Amino acid sequence: MSIAFLNGAFLPLQDASVPVMDRGFLFGDGVYEVIPVYAGKLFRLDQHLKRLGNSLAAIRIENPLSSADWQSMLNELVSRNAEPDQAVYLQVTRGVAAKRDHAFPPDCKPTVFAMSAAMPPPADIDKISGATAVTFPDIRWKLCNIKAITLLPNVMLRQQAIDAGAAEAILIREGYAVEGAASNLFIVKDGMLITPPNSPTLLPGVTRDLIIELAANHAVAFREADISEAELFSADEIWLSSSTREISPVTLLDETVISHGKPGPVWKHMISLYQDCKSAIRRGEAD
Ligand code: PDD
């Protein structure tokens, strides 16, 4: 039985419910995080909590919990759900209002919800053959750096990708590839790893930051730079990164074969560094 957390109490997920007047339900007025758990340990928790704080500040919701309280609540949630590897989802909305009004209601108490699902182990590195992605115009709003629960464009784009037989949509804004529908974007060109710089056009991904950190620590040539649509299609490698999909190599983009149709050498190097980080957290030697 899956255990969730709602407004101060742990309870079975199927018993967790919020009033229909919650502004998350009526307006999508809230923010969220997804945090991977390996061997019962929350991966990169500080970074996720920092981004949560930034998202809350951006939409003017006071953070309802201190960092220490988030940490103890999430650790308890993880231990109440038995699986060693989990994906924790947490969401904060502006709360329940007396009437539907776009403007912030006075004295609204944020709704705090968290749940956790078992995360299946990712495929063996040697068995990863590469994913298909498709490009679509970025139809989202102008504040994509906020991890908002208002995800209708992302939902539509991911579904369009699946309808086209692909795993992810890569979004093009004003001629530049910014990120995936639920992932960050990297390319490799002539040995150089490139990702677009953080800006309101994309989410500052925690996995993205870890890849940058690993590149710096292991002498992988790296720079942050805008990626034009033409550069995307002529890349030697394309990767998509996220907390749940880790680092996924793209080997077919629309009709174009990337990296000779198989994961490239720079990806192989990076995914093994990434797996080392996961092993370290499993042994309790890192966060
Ligand atoms: N999404 N960009 C977007 C638009 C995302 O939704 C996500 C993650 C990322 C990658 O961020 P991170 O490395 O911190 O997971 C980039 C999560 C997994 C989701 O919505 O389920």
mmCIF file of C-alpha atoms and ligand atoms in Angstrom:
data_model
loop_
_atom_site.group_PDB
_atom_site.id
_atom_site.type_symbol
_atom_site.label_atom_id
_atom_site.label_comp_id
_atom_site.label_asym_id
_atom_site.label_seq_id
_atom_site.Cartn_x
_atom_site.Cartn_y
_atom_site.Cartn_z
ATOM 1 C CA MET A 1 0.000 0.000 0.000
ATOM 2 C CA SER A 2 1.382 3.356 -1.020
ATOM 3 C CA ILE A 3 1.623 5.949 1.763
ATOM 4 C CA ALA A 4 1.231 9.665 1.075
ATOM 5 C CA PHE A 5 1.596 12.876 3.088
ATOM 6 C CA LEU A 6 -1.109 15.533 3.107
ATOM 7 C CA ASN A 7 -1.103 18.667 5.256
ATOM 8 C CA GLY A 8 0.757 17.236 8.230
ATOM 9 C CA ALA A 9 -0.445 13.630 8.212
ATOM 10 C CA PHE A 10 0.646 10.347 6.611
ATOM 11 C CA LEU A 11 -2.158 8.267 5.118
ATOM 12 C CA PRO A 12 -2.840 5.665 2.420
ATOM 13 C CA LEU A 13 -2.613 7.328 -1.010
ATOM 14 C CA GLN A 14 -6.134 6.245 -1.936
ATOM 15 C CA ASP A 15 -7.495 8.102 1.107
ATOM 16 C CA ALA A 16 -5.733 11.382 0.304
ATOM 17 C CA SER A 17 -8.058 14.005 -1.156
ATOM 18 C CA VAL A 18 -8.207 17.787 -1.395
ATOM 19 C CA PRO A 19 -11.290 20.039 -1.562
ATOM 20 C CA VAL A 20 -12.404 21.100 -5.048
ATOM 21 C CA MET A 21 -11.858 24.716 -3.994
ATOM 22 C CA ASP A 22 -8.116 24.072 -3.807
ATOM 23 C CA ARG A 23 -6.422 26.552 -6.146
ATOM 24 C CA GLY A 24 -4.261 23.747 -7.505
ATOM 25 C CA PHE A 25 -7.429 22.105 -8.831
ATOM 26 C CA LEU A 26 -9.086 25.329 -10.060
ATOM 27 C CA PHE A 27 -6.110 27.293 -11.402
ATOM 28 C CA GLY A 28 -3.072 24.990 -11.447
ATOM 29 C CA ASP A 29 -1.797 27.463 -8.839
ATOM 30 C CA GLY A 30 1.131 25.579 -7.355
ATOM 31 C CA VAL A 31 4.596 24.105 -7.832
ATOM 32 C CA TYR A 32 6.158 20.650 -7.540
ATOM 33 C CA GLU A 33 9.335 18.565 -7.392
ATOM 34 C CA VAL A 34 10.249 15.007 -8.380
ATOM 35 C CA ILE A 35 13.118 13.517 -6.351
ATOM 36 C CA PRO A 36 14.707 10.116 -7.029
ATOM 37 C CA VAL A 37 15.442 7.796 -4.109
ATOM 38 C CA TYR A 38 18.207 5.175 -4.286
ATOM 39 C CA ALA A 39 18.469 2.499 -1.582
ATOM 40 C CA GLY A 40 16.124 4.586 0.583
ATOM 41 C CA LYS A 41 18.208 7.784 0.220
ATOM 42 C CA LEU A 42 16.903 10.987 -1.374
ATOM 43 C CA PHE A 43 19.227 11.930 -4.255
ATOM 44 C CA ARG A 44 20.368 15.579 -4.371
ATOM 45 C CA LEU A 45 17.734 16.619 -1.836
ATOM 46 C CA ASP A 46 19.319 20.005 -1.048
ATOM 47 C CA GLN A 47 19.290 20.951 -4.733
ATOM 48 C CA HIS A 48 15.624 19.927 -5.099
ATOM 49 C CA LEU A 49 14.625 21.864 -1.967
ATOM 50 C CA LYS A 50 16.527 24.920 -3.189
ATOM 51 C CA ARG A 51 14.674 24.817 -6.530
ATOM 52 C CA LEU A 52 11.380 24.310 -4.675
ATOM 53 C CA GLY A 53 12.134 27.436 -2.621
ATOM 54 C CA ASN A 54 12.851 29.381 -5.832
ATOM 55 C CA SER A 55 9.622 28.171 -7.489
ATOM 56 C CA LEU A 56 7.564 29.084 -4.402
ATOM 57 C CA ALA A 57 9.162 32.534 -4.175
ATOM 58 C CA ALA A 58 8.510 33.121 -7.896
ATOM 59 C CA ILE A 59 4.767 32.558 -7.450
ATOM 60 C CA ARG A 60 4.681 34.295 -4.052
ATOM 61 C CA ILE A 61 3.790 31.366 -1.819
ATOM 62 C CA GLU A 62 5.628 31.373 1.501
ATOM 63 C CA ASN A 63 7.531 28.111 1.931
ATOM 64 C CA PRO A 64 5.257 26.179 4.321
ATOM 65 C CA LEU A 65 8.082 24.032 5.768
ATOM 66 C CA SER A 66 11.651 24.680 6.841
ATOM 67 C CA SER A 67 14.408 22.723 5.085
ATOM 68 C CA ALA A 68 14.782 20.498 8.147
ATOM 69 C CA ASP A 69 11.022 19.816 8.205
ATOM 70 C CA TRP A 70 10.968 18.986 4.483
ATOM 71 C CA GLN A 71 13.874 16.648 5.042
ATOM 72 C CA SER A 72 12.338 14.779 7.965
ATOM 73 C CA MET A 73 8.902 14.555 6.332
ATOM 74 C CA LEU A 74 10.350 13.234 3.054
ATOM 75 C CA ASN A 75 12.626 10.762 4.822
ATOM 76 C CA GLU A 76 9.662 9.448 6.785
ATOM 77 C CA LEU A 77 7.612 9.169 3.572
ATOM 78 C CA VAL A 78 10.418 7.170 1.963
ATOM 79 C CA SER A 79 10.735 4.835 4.946
ATOM 80 C CA ARG A 80 6.962 4.274 5.083
ATOM 81 C CA ASN A 81 7.072 3.129 1.441
ATOM 82 C CA ALA A 82 9.015 -0.090 1.373
ATOM 83 C CA GLU A 83 10.773 -0.061 -2.027
ATOM 84 C CA PRO A 84 14.500 0.785 -2.029
ATOM 85 C CA ASP A 85 14.279 2.859 -5.232
ATOM 86 C CA GLN A 86 11.458 5.389 -5.430
ATOM 87 C CA ALA A 87 10.408 8.586 -7.166
ATOM 88 C CA VAL A 88 9.031 11.081 -4.643
ATOM 89 C CA TYR A 89 6.547 13.626 -5.974
ATOM 90 C CA LEU A 90 5.771 16.671 -3.854
ATOM 91 C CA GLN A 91 3.430 19.535 -4.569
ATOM 92 C CA VAL A 92 2.555 22.797 -2.835
ATOM 93 C CA THR A 93 -0.508 24.756 -3.913
ATOM 94 C CA ARG A 94 -1.711 28.149 -2.717
ATOM 95 C CA GLY A 95 -4.422 26.318 -0.780
ATOM 96 C CA VAL A 96 -8.192 26.248 -0.450
ATOM 97 C CA ALA A 97 -10.110 29.501 -1.030
ATOM 98 C CA ALA A 98 -13.675 30.418 -0.100
ATOM 99 C CA LYS A 99 -14.529 31.532 -3.633
ATOM 100 C CA ARG A 100 -13.043 31.285 -7.120
ATOM 101 C CA ASP A 101 -11.152 34.499 -7.795
ATOM 102 C CA HIS A 102 -7.998 34.847 -9.892
ATOM 103 C CA ALA A 103 -6.361 37.208 -7.371
ATOM 104 C CA PHE A 104 -4.558 35.620 -4.412
ATOM 105 C CA PRO A 105 -7.061 35.050 -1.590
ATOM 106 C CA PRO A 106 -6.100 36.555 1.782
ATOM 107 C CA ASP A 107 -5.103 34.112 4.549
ATOM 108 C CA CYS A 108 -4.841 31.071 2.320
ATOM 109 C CA LYS A 109 -2.906 28.179 3.869
ATOM 110 C CA PRO A 110 -0.816 26.243 1.326
ATOM 111 C CA THR A 111 -1.751 22.630 0.636
ATOM 112 C CA VAL A 112 1.282 20.345 1.054
ATOM 113 C CA PHE A 113 1.127 16.942 -0.612
ATOM 114 C CA ALA A 114 3.744 14.257 -1.245
ATOM 115 C CA MET A 115 3.633 10.701 -2.522
ATOM 116 C CA SER A 116 6.148 8.120 -3.600
ATOM 117 C CA ALA A 117 6.132 5.431 -6.280
ATOM 118 C CA ALA A 118 8.490 2.521 -6.824
ATOM 119 C CA MET A 119 11.102 3.354 -9.448
ATOM 120 C CA PRO A 120 12.031 0.403 -11.661
ATOM 121 C CA PRO A 121 15.779 -0.077 -12.103
ATOM 122 C CA PRO A 122 17.003 1.517 -15.363
ATOM 123 C CA ALA A 123 18.153 -0.812 -18.126
ATOM 124 C CA ASP A 124 21.748 -2.031 -18.192
ATOM 125 C CA ILE A 125 23.959 0.592 -19.840
ATOM 126 C CA ASP A 126 25.023 -1.945 -22.482
ATOM 127 C CA LYS A 127 21.407 -2.683 -23.313
ATOM 128 C CA ILE A 128 20.392 0.969 -23.849
ATOM 129 C CA SER A 129 19.950 1.327 -27.591
ATOM 130 C CA GLY A 130 18.843 4.967 -27.741
ATOM 131 C CA ALA A 131 15.528 6.794 -27.896
ATOM 132 C CA THR A 132 13.551 8.522 -30.615
ATOM 133 C CA ALA A 133 12.669 12.204 -30.186
ATOM 134 C CA VAL A 134 10.616 14.579 -32.288
ATOM 135 C CA THR A 135 10.835 18.358 -32.525
ATOM 136 C CA PHE A 136 7.845 20.593 -31.911
ATOM 137 C CA PRO A 137 7.400 24.342 -31.516
ATOM 138 C CA ASP A 138 7.562 25.301 -27.826
ATOM 139 C CA ILE A 139 3.985 26.319 -27.032
ATOM 140 C CA ARG A 140 4.677 26.926 -23.329
ATOM 141 C CA TRP A 141 4.651 30.208 -21.404
ATOM 142 C CA LYS A 142 7.614 32.498 -20.678
ATOM 143 C CA LEU A 143 8.458 31.357 -17.145
ATOM 144 C CA CYS A 144 9.575 27.779 -17.758
ATOM 145 C CA ASN A 145 12.206 28.109 -15.003
ATOM 146 C CA ILE A 146 9.365 27.772 -12.454
ATOM 147 C CA LYS A 147 8.470 24.128 -11.784
ATOM 148 C CA ALA A 148 4.755 24.877 -11.985
ATOM 149 C CA ILE A 149 2.064 22.195 -11.770
ATOM 150 C CA THR A 150 0.349 23.944 -14.700
ATOM 151 C CA LEU A 151 1.612 21.407 -17.236
ATOM 152 C CA LEU A 152 -0.995 21.323 -20.002
ATOM 153 C CA PRO A 153 1.438 22.294 -22.825
ATOM 154 C CA ASN A 154 3.997 19.720 -21.577
ATOM 155 C CA VAL A 155 1.287 17.063 -21.392
ATOM 156 C CA MET A 156 0.109 17.867 -24.941
ATOM 157 C CA LEU A 157 3.666 17.861 -26.298
ATOM 158 C CA ARG A 158 4.644 14.577 -24.615
ATOM 159 C CA GLN A 159 1.473 12.968 -25.983
ATOM 160 C CA GLN A 160 2.207 14.317 -29.490
ATOM 161 C CA ALA A 161 5.651 12.712 -29.209
ATOM 162 C CA ILE A 162 4.164 9.381 -28.150
ATOM 163 C CA ASP A 163 1.581 9.570 -30.949
ATOM 164 C CA ALA A 164 4.541 9.973 -33.342
ATOM 165 C CA GLY A 165 6.170 6.838 -31.904
ATOM 166 C CA ALA A 166 8.810 8.823 -29.983
ATOM 167 C CA ALA A 167 9.830 8.928 -26.323
ATOM 168 C CA GLU A 168 10.152 12.696 -25.963
ATOM 169 C CA ALA A 169 9.447 16.027 -27.658
ATOM 170 C CA ILE A 170 12.347 18.468 -28.072
ATOM 171 C CA LEU A 171 11.016 22.004 -28.004
ATOM 172 C CA ILE A 172 12.059 24.705 -30.448
ATOM 173 C CA ARG A 173 11.651 28.355 -29.478
ATOM 174 C CA GLU A 174 12.570 31.097 -31.952
ATOM 175 C CA GLY A 175 14.881 28.769 -33.882
ATOM 176 C CA TYR A 176 16.637 27.341 -30.798
ATOM 177 C CA ALA A 177 16.230 23.965 -29.080
ATOM 178 C CA VAL A 178 15.576 24.654 -25.397
ATOM 179 C CA GLU A 179 14.705 21.379 -23.631
ATOM 180 C CA GLY A 180 12.357 18.385 -23.717
ATOM 181 C CA ALA A 181 8.717 18.287 -22.593
ATOM 182 C CA ALA A 182 9.962 16.899 -19.254
ATOM 183 C CA SER A 183 13.755 16.815 -19.609
ATOM 184 C CA ASN A 184 16.817 18.980 -20.263
ATOM 185 C CA LEU A 185 18.798 18.883 -23.480
ATOM 186 C CA PHE A 186 22.493 18.249 -24.173
ATOM 187 C CA ILE A 187 24.353 17.812 -27.435
ATOM 188 C CA VAL A 188 27.908 16.736 -28.202
ATOM 189 C CA LYS A 189 29.671 18.376 -31.155
ATOM 190 C CA ASP A 190 33.312 17.686 -32.038
ATOM 191 C CA GLY A 191 33.933 16.348 -28.522
ATOM 192 C CA MET A 192 32.325 19.376 -26.805
ATOM 193 C CA LEU A 193 29.338 18.829 -24.512
ATOM 194 C CA ILE A 194 26.845 21.698 -24.873
ATOM 195 C CA THR A 195 23.620 22.591 -23.050
ATOM 196 C CA PRO A 196 21.579 25.799 -23.264
ATOM 197 C CA PRO A 197 22.271 28.235 -20.394
ATOM 198 C CA ASN A 198 19.683 28.572 -17.635
ATOM 199 C CA SER A 199 17.076 31.207 -18.458
ATOM 200 C CA PRO A 200 13.279 31.528 -18.182
ATOM 201 C CA THR A 201 12.988 29.354 -21.323
ATOM 202 C CA LEU A 202 13.910 26.143 -19.463
ATOM 203 C CA LEU A 203 13.820 24.370 -16.126
ATOM 204 C CA PRO A 204 17.099 24.468 -14.172
ATOM 205 C CA GLY A 205 17.311 20.680 -13.956
ATOM 206 C CA VAL A 206 18.978 18.994 -11.003
ATOM 207 C CA THR A 207 20.218 16.186 -13.270
ATOM 208 C CA ARG A 208 21.492 18.856 -15.702
ATOM 209 C CA ASP A 209 23.511 20.470 -12.897
ATOM 210 C CA LEU A 210 24.954 17.104 -11.884
ATOM 211 C CA ILE A 211 26.047 16.406 -15.479
ATOM 212 C CA ILE A 212 27.759 19.825 -15.581
ATOM 213 C CA GLU A 213 29.455 19.072 -12.253
ATOM 214 C CA LEU A 214 30.642 15.672 -13.509
ATOM 215 C CA ALA A 215 31.916 17.208 -16.751
ATOM 216 C CA ALA A 216 33.940 19.770 -14.764
ATOM 217 C CA ASN A 217 35.345 17.162 -12.361
ATOM 218 C CA HIS A 218 36.305 14.661 -15.057
ATOM 219 C CA ALA A 219 37.751 16.937 -17.744
ATOM 220 C CA VAL A 220 34.884 16.521 -20.201
ATOM 221 C CA ALA A 221 34.994 19.565 -22.504
ATOM 222 C CA PHE A 222 31.834 21.509 -21.776
ATOM 223 C CA ARG A 223 30.134 24.816 -22.400
ATOM 224 C CA GLU A 224 26.736 26.416 -21.952
ATOM 225 C CA ALA A 225 25.517 27.857 -25.242
ATOM 226 C CA ASP A 226 22.301 28.251 -27.204
ATOM 227 C CA ILE A 227 21.659 25.353 -29.602
ATOM 228 C CA SER A 228 20.140 26.315 -32.938
ATOM 229 C CA GLU A 229 17.791 23.917 -34.671
ATOM 230 C CA ALA A 230 20.481 23.310 -37.338
ATOM 231 C CA GLU A 231 23.096 22.524 -34.641
ATOM 232 C CA LEU A 232 20.688 20.101 -33.007
ATOM 233 C CA PHE A 233 20.232 18.126 -36.216
ATOM 234 C CA SER A 234 23.971 18.067 -36.963
ATOM 235 C CA ALA A 235 24.968 17.046 -33.415
ATOM 236 C CA ASP A 236 27.244 14.023 -32.914
ATOM 237 C CA GLU A 237 25.197 13.031 -29.848
ATOM 238 C CA ILE A 238 21.938 14.230 -28.279
ATOM 239 C CA TRP A 239 20.974 13.465 -24.669
ATOM 240 C CA LEU A 240 17.905 14.187 -22.569
ATOM 241 C CA SER A 241 18.235 14.328 -18.781
ATOM 242 C CA SER A 242 15.754 14.102 -15.922
ATOM 243 C CA SER A 243 15.479 12.732 -12.397
ATOM 244 C CA THR A 244 13.357 9.792 -13.516
ATOM 245 C CA ARG A 245 14.924 9.012 -16.935
ATOM 246 C CA GLU A 246 18.504 9.860 -15.896
ATOM 247 C CA ILE A 247 20.506 10.490 -19.106
ATOM 248 C CA SER A 248 18.826 9.168 -22.203
ATOM 249 C CA PRO A 249 20.693 9.118 -25.550
ATOM 250 C CA VAL A 250 18.633 10.127 -28.589
ATOM 251 C CA THR A 251 19.544 8.201 -31.734
ATOM 252 C CA LEU A 252 16.700 9.238 -34.040
ATOM 253 C CA LEU A 253 15.451 12.842 -34.241
ATOM 254 C CA ASP A 254 12.437 13.248 -36.501
ATOM 255 C CA GLU A 255 13.772 11.473 -39.620
ATOM 256 C CA THR A 256 17.460 12.109 -38.883
ATOM 257 C CA VAL A 257 19.709 9.358 -37.542
ATOM 258 C CA ILE A 258 21.946 10.713 -34.761
ATOM 259 C CA SER A 259 25.236 9.195 -33.641
ATOM 260 C CA HIS A 260 25.054 6.425 -36.288
ATOM 261 C CA GLY A 261 21.888 5.155 -34.595
ATOM 262 C CA LYS A 262 23.551 4.111 -31.342
ATOM 263 C CA PRO A 263 24.553 5.784 -28.061
ATOM 264 C CA GLY A 264 27.790 7.723 -28.452
ATOM 265 C CA PRO A 265 31.119 7.523 -26.556
ATOM 266 C CA VAL A 266 30.671 10.743 -24.558
ATOM 267 C CA TRP A 267 27.282 9.509 -23.324
ATOM 268 C CA LYS A 268 28.865 6.189 -22.320
ATOM 269 C CA HIS A 269 31.502 8.028 -20.303
ATOM 270 C CA MET A 270 28.926 10.332 -18.646
ATOM 271 C CA ILE A 271 26.404 7.601 -17.798
ATOM 272 C CA SER A 272 29.115 5.592 -16.066
ATOM 273 C CA LEU A 273 30.089 8.684 -14.002
ATOM 274 C CA TYR A 274 26.406 9.143 -13.197
ATOM 275 C CA GLN A 275 26.045 5.499 -12.144
ATOM 276 C CA ASP A 276 29.097 5.962 -9.871
ATOM 277 C CA CYS A 277 27.247 8.844 -8.118
ATOM 278 C CA LYS A 278 24.230 6.615 -7.618
ATOM 279 C CA SER A 279 26.399 3.817 -6.235
ATOM 280 C CA ALA A 280 28.035 6.289 -3.828
ATOM 281 C CA ILE A 281 24.652 7.412 -2.480
ATOM 282 C CA ARG A 282 23.536 3.785 -2.175
ATOM 283 C CA ARG A 283 26.602 3.146 0.004
ATOM 284 C CA GLY A 284 25.772 6.265 2.043
ATOM 285 C CA GLU A 285 28.949 8.028 0.865
ATOM 286 C CA ALA A 286 27.339 10.960 -0.960
ATOM 287 C CA ASP A 287 24.101 12.864 -1.370
HETATM 288 N N1 PDD B 1 10.451 16.746 -14.912
HETATM 289 N N2 PDD B 1 12.656 20.195 -17.926
HETATM 290 C C1 PDD B 1 11.367 19.950 -17.661
HETATM 291 C C2 PDD B 1 10.331 20.720 -18.395
HETATM 292 C C3 PDD B 1 11.015 18.965 -16.705
HETATM 293 O O1 PDD B 1 9.716 18.728 -16.436
HETATM 294 C C4 PDD B 1 12.042 18.223 -16.063
HETATM 295 C C5 PDD B 1 11.755 17.147 -15.054
HETATM 296 C C6 PDD B 1 13.377 18.523 -16.371
HETATM 297 C C7 PDD B 1 14.538 17.804 -15.706
HETATM 298 O O2 PDD B 1 14.715 18.252 -14.377
HETATM 299 P P1 PDD B 1 15.341 17.318 -13.253
HETATM 300 O O3 PDD B 1 16.650 16.852 -13.756
HETATM 301 O O4 PDD B 1 15.479 18.213 -12.070
HETATM 302 O O5 PDD B 1 14.403 16.150 -13.028
HETATM 303 C C8 PDD B 1 13.646 19.514 -17.306
HETATM 304 C C9 PDD B 1 10.039 15.812 -13.886
HETATM 305 C C10 PDD B 1 10.884 14.578 -13.775
HETATM 306 C C11 PDD B 1 8.562 15.534 -14.049
HETATM 307 O O6 PDD B 1 7.855 16.481 -14.385
HETATM 308 O O7 PDD B 1 8.109 14.404 -13.803
#
